[in-house]
CSV table of C-alpha atoms in Angstrom, one decimal:
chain,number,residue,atom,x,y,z
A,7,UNK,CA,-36.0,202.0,76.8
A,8,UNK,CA,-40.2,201.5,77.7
A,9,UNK,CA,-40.8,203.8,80.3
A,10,UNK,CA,-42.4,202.0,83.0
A,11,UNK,CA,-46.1,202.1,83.5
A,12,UNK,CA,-48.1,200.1,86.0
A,13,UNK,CA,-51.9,200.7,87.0
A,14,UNK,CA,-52.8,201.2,91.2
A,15,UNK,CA,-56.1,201.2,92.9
A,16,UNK,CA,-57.2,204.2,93.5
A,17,UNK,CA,-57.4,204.9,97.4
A,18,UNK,CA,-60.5,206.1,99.0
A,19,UNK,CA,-61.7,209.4,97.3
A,20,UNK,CA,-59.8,209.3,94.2
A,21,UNK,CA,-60.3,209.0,90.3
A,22,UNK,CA,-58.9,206.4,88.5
A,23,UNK,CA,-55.4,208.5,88.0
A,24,UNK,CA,-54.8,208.7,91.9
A,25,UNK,CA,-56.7,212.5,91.9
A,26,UNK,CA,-57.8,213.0,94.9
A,27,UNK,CA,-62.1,213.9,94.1
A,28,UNK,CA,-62.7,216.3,96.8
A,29,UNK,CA,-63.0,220.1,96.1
A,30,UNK,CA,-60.7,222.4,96.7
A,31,UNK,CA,-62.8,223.8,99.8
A,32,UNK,CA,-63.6,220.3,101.3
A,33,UNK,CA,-59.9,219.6,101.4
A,34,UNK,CA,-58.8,222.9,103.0
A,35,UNK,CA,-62.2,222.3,105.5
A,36,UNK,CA,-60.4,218.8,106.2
A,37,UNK,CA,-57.0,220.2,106.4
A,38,UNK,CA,-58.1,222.5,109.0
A,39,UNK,CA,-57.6,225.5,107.5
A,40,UNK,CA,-60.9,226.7,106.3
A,41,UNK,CA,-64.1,226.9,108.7
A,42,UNK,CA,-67.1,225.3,106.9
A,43,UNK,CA,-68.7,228.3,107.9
A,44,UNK,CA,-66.8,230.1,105.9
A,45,UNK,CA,-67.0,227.7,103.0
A,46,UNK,CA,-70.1,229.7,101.5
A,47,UNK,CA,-68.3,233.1,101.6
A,48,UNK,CA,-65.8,232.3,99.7
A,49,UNK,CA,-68.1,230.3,97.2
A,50,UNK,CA,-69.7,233.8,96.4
A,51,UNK,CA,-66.4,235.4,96.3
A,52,UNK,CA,-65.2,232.9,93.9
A,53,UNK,CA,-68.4,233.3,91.3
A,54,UNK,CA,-68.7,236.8,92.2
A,55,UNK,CA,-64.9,237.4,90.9
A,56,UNK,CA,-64.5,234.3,88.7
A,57,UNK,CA,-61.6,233.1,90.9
A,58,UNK,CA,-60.6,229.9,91.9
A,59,UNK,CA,-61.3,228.7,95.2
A,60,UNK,CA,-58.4,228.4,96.7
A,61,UNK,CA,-57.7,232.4,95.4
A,62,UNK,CA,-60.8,233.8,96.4
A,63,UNK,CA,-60.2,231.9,100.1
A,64,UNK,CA,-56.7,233.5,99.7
A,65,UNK,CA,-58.1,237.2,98.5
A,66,UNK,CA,-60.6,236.9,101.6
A,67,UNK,CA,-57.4,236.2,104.0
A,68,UNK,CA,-59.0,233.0,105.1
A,69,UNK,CA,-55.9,230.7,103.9
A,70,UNK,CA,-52.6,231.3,103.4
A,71,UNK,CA,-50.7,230.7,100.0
A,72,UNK,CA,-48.4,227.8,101.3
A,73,UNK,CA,-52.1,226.6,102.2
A,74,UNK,CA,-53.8,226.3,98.7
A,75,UNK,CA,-50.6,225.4,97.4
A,76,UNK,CA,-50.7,221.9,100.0
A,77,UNK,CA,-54.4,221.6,99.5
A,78,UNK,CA,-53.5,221.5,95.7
A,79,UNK,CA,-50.7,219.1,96.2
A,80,UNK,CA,-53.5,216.9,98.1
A,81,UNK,CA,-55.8,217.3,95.5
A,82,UNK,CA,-53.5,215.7,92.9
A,83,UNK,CA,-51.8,213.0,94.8
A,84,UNK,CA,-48.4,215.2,95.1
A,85,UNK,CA,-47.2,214.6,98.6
A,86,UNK,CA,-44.7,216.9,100.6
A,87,UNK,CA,-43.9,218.5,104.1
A,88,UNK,CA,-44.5,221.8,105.4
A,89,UNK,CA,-41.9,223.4,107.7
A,90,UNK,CA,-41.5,221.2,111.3
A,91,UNK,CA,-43.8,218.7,110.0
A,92,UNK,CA,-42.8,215.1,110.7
A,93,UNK,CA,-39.6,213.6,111.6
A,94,UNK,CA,-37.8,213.7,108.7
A,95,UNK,CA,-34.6,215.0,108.2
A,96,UNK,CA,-34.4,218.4,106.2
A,97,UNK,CA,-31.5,216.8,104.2
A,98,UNK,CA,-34.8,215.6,102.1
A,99,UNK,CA,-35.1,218.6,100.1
A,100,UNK,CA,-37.6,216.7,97.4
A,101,UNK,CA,-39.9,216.4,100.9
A,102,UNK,CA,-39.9,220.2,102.3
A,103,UNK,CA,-39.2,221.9,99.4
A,104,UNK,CA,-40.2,220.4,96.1
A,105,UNK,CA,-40.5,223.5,94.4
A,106,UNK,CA,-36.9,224.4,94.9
A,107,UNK,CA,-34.4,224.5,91.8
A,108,UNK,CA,-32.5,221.5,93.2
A,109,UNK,CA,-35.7,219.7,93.7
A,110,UNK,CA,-36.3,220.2,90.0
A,111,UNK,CA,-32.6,219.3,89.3
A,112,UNK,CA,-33.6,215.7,91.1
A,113,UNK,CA,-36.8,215.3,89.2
A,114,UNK,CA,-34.7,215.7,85.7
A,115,UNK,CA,-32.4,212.7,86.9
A,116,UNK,CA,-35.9,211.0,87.8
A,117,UNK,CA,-37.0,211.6,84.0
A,118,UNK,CA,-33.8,210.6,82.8
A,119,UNK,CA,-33.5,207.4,84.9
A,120,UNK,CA,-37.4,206.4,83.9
A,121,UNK,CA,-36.6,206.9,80.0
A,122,UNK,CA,-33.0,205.2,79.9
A,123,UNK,CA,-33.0,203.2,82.9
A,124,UNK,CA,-36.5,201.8,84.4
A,125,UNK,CA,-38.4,199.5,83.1
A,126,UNK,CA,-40.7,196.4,84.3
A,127,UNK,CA,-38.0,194.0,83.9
A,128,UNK,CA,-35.2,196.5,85.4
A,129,UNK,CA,-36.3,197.8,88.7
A,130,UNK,CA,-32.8,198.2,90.8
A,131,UNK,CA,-30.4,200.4,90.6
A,132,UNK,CA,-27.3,201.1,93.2
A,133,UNK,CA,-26.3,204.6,94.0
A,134,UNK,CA,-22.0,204.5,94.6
A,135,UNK,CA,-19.2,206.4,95.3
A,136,UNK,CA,-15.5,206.6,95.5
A,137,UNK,CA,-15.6,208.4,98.7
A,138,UNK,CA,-17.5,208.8,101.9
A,139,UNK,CA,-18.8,212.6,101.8
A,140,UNK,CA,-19.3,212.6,98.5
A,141,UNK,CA,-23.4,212.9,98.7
A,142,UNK,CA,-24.3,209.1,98.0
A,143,UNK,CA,-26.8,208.9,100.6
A,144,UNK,CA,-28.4,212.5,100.2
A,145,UNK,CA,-28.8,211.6,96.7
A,146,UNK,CA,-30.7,208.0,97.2
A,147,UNK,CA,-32.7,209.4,100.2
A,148,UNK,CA,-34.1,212.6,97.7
A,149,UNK,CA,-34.2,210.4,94.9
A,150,UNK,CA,-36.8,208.2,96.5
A,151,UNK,CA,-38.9,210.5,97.9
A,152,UNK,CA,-39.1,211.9,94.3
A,153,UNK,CA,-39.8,208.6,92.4
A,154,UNK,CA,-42.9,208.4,95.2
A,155,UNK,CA,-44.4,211.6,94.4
A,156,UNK,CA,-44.9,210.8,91.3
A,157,UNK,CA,-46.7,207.1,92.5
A,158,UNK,CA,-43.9,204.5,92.0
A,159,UNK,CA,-43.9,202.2,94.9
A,160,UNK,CA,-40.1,202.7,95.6
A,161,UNK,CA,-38.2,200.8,97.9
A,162,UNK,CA,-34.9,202.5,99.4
A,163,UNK,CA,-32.8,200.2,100.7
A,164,UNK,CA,-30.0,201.3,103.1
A,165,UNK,CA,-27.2,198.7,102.2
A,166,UNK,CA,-24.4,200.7,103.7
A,167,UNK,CA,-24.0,198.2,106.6
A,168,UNK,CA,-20.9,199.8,107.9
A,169,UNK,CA,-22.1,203.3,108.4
A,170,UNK,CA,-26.1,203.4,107.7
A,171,UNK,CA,-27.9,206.5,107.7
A,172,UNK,CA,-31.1,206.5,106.3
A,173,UNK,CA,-32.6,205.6,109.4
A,174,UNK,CA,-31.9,209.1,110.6
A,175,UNK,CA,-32.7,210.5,107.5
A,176,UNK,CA,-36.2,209.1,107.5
A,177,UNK,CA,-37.5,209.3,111.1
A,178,UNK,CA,-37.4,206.0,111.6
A,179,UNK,CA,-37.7,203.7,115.0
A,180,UNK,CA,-34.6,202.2,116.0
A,181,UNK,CA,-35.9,198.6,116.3
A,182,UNK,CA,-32.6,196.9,115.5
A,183,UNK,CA,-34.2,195.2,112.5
A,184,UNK,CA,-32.8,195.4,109.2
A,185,UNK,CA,-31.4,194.4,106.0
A,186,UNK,CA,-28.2,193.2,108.6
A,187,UNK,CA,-30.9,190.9,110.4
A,188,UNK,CA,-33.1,190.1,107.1
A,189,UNK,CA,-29.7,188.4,105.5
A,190,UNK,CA,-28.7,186.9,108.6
A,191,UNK,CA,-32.5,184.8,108.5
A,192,UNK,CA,-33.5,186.7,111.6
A,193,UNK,CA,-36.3,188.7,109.8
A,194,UNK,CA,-37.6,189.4,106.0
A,195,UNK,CA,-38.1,192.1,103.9
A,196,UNK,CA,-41.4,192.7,105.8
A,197,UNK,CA,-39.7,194.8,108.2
A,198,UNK,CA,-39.0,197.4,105.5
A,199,UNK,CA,-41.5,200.8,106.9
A,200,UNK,CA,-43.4,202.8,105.0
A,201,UNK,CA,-42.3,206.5,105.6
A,202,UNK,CA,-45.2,208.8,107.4
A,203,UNK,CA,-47.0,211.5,104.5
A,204,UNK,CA,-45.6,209.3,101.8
A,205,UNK,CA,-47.4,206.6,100.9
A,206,UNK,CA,-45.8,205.0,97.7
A,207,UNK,CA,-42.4,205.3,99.7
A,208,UNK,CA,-40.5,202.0,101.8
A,209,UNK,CA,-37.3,202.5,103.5
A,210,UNK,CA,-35.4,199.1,104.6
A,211,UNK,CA,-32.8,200.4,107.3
A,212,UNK,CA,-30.0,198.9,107.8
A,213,UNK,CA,-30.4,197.1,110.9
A,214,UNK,CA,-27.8,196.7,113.7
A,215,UNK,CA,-24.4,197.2,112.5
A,216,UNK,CA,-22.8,193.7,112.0
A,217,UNK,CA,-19.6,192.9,112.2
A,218,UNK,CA,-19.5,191.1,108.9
A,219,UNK,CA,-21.0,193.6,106.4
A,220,UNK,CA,-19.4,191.7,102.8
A,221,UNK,CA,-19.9,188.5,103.7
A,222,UNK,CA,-23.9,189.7,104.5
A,223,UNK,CA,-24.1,191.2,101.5
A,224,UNK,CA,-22.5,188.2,99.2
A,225,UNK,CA,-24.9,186.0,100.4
A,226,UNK,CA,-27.7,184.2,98.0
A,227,UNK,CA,-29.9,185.6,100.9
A,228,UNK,CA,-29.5,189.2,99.5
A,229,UNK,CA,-30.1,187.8,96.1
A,230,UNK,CA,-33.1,185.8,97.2
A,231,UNK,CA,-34.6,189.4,98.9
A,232,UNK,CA,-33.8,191.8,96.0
A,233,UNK,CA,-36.0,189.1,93.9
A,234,UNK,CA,-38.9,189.3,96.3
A,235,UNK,CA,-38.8,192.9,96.4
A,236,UNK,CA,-38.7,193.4,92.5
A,237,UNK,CA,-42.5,191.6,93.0
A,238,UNK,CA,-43.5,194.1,95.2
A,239,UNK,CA,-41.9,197.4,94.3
A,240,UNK,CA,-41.4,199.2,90.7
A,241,UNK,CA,-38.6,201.4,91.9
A,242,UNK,CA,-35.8,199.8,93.8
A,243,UNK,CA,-32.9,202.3,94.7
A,244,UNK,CA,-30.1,201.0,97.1
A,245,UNK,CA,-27.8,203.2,99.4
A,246,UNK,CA,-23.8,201.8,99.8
A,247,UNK,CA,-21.0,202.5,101.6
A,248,UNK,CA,-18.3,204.1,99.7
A,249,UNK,CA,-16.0,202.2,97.4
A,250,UNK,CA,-12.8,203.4,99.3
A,251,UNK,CA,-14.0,201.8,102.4
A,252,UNK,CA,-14.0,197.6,100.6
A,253,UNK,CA,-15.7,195.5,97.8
A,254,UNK,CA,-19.4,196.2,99.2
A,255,UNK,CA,-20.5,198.4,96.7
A,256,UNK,CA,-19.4,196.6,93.5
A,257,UNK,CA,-21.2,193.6,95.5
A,258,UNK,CA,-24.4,195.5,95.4
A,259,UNK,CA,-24.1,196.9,91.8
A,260,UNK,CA,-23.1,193.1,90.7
A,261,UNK,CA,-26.9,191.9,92.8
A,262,UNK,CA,-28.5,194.9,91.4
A,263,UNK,CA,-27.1,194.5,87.7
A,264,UNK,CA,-26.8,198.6,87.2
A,265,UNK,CA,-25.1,201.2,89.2
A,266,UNK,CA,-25.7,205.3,89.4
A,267,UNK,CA,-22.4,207.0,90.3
A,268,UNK,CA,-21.5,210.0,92.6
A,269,UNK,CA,-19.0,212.2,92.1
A,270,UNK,CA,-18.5,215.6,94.5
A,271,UNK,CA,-17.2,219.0,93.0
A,272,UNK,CA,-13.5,219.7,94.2
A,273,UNK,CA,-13.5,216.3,95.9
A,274,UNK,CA,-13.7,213.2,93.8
A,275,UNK,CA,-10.7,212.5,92.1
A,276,UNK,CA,-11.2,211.4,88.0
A,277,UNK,CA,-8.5,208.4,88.8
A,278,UNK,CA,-10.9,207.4,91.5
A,279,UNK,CA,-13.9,207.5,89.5
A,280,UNK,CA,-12.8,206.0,86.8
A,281,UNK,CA,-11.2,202.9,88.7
A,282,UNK,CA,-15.0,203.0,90.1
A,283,UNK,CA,-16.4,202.8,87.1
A,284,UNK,CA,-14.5,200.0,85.4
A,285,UNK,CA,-15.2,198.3,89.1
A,286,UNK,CA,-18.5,198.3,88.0
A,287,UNK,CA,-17.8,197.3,84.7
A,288,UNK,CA,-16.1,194.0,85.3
A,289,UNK,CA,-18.6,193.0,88.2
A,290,UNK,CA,-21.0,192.4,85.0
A,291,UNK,CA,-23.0,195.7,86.4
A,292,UNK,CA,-24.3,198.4,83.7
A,293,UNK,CA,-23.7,202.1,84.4
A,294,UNK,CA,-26.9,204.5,84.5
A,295,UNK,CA,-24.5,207.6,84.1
A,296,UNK,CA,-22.7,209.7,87.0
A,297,UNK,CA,-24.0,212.6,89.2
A,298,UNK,CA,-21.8,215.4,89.9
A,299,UNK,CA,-22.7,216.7,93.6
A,300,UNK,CA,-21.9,220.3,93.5
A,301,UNK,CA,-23.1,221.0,96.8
């Protein structure tokens, strides 16, 4: 499978490959963590000792560690959250934490999912479960985040219309505009938001819960947006509701033509599973491979 690779402008103060051009000191100076004054002390630490910058500022107790290590992350377009910062839940793990083992864990699925799965001509893919619980949602809201850091304009879209939650997940304002209202002709995919810090990164809520969630979701409407949003978007990963709860998942893995399942240690039942899987089978979906939650 071609790994997919698509050229972006490079934003204001950045080299062709999205780096961001501004030293090391300029960047901790605009992050508010260096004084300029104290910009040309630690230059003459930094020759003086043949240290990098952000060392020498460290050495001279001018900046913390976590500091250089976010001005760093600036510096080559690798965006994440530092303790209390934003609104986002700390369920996104990939977000506050990305050098955690689990974060890594994600960013191996990412790798996998890019070499056997992406490609310009497949851009969707539905995350499902047997079972609410079973870490379906966790998984598509970390996923995301870590397709974005890496620059894929990825679009989650929260298709559980029975019990949404990336909303919460992601901060975002409780407008009542959705996916719900977007198949219903009330709005379009422009109401999707783009998450605060993360730039490459959309989230569609789900919208107001409606009282008809399949028959939304069978609609040509839903066709009709997925095909607008494969022109805007390179990743496309789509939140259910569980399998257990109706026929809205296999719906969504049918629209989306591929399917990534989710299975929970000491929970998920192989009969289930498998009665998923072949679900997905006969709704003429492909299978991207299963992820055993162990948390």
């Amino acid at each position: 499978m071609r790994r997919m690779i698509e050229l972006k402008d490079a934003g204001p103060g950045r080299g062709a490959a999205g780096v961001d051009e501004r030293p090391i000191g300029r960047i901790l100076v605009d992050m508010g963590k260096l004084r300029p004054d104290d910009v040309a002390r630690v230059f003459l630490y930094h020759r003086e000792k043949g240290l990098p910058f952000g060392e020498a500022a460290r050495r001279l107790h001018l900046v913390s560690a976590a500091d250089v290590q976010q001005a760093l992350a600036i510096q080559f377009d690798f965006p994440y959250l530092q303790p209390r910062q934003g609104a986002l839940s700390r369920e996104l793990i990939a977000a506050y934490d990305p050098f955690d083992r689990q974060t890594e864990t994600l960013r191996e699925l990412r790798t996998h999912l890019l070499l056997h799965w992406f490609s310009p001509e497949r851009k969707m893919l539905a995350i499902v479960s047997p079972d609410s619980g079973d870490g379906k949602s966790y998984l598509a809201a970390n996923l995301a985040v870590v397709f974005a850091q890496m620059g894929e304009n990825t679009l989650l879209i929260d298709a559980n219309l029975r019990a949404p939650r990336q909303h919460r997940v992601f901060g975002l304002g409780s407008t009542g505009l959705g996916l719900a209202q977007a198949l219903s002709g009330r709005t379009t995919l422009d109401v999707a938001e783009r998450v605060a810090y993360f730039e490459s990164l959309s989230v569609l809520a789900a919208g107001t819960v409606p009282p008809n969630p399949l028959e939304l979701l069978s609609r040509a409407e839903f066709c009709r947006l997925l095909e607008e949003a494969a022109h805007r978007y390179t990743v496309i990963l789509i939140d259910t509701p569980a399998a257990a709860l109706g026929a809205d998942a296999r719906i969504v893995a049918a629209r989306a033509a591929g399917a990534l399942l989710v299975a929970r240690q000491d929970k998920t039942r192989v009969s289930d599973l498998r009665r998923l899987q072949q679900a997905i089978v006969d709704c003429g979906a492909a299978l991207a491979g299963t992820v055993m939650n162990r948390l």
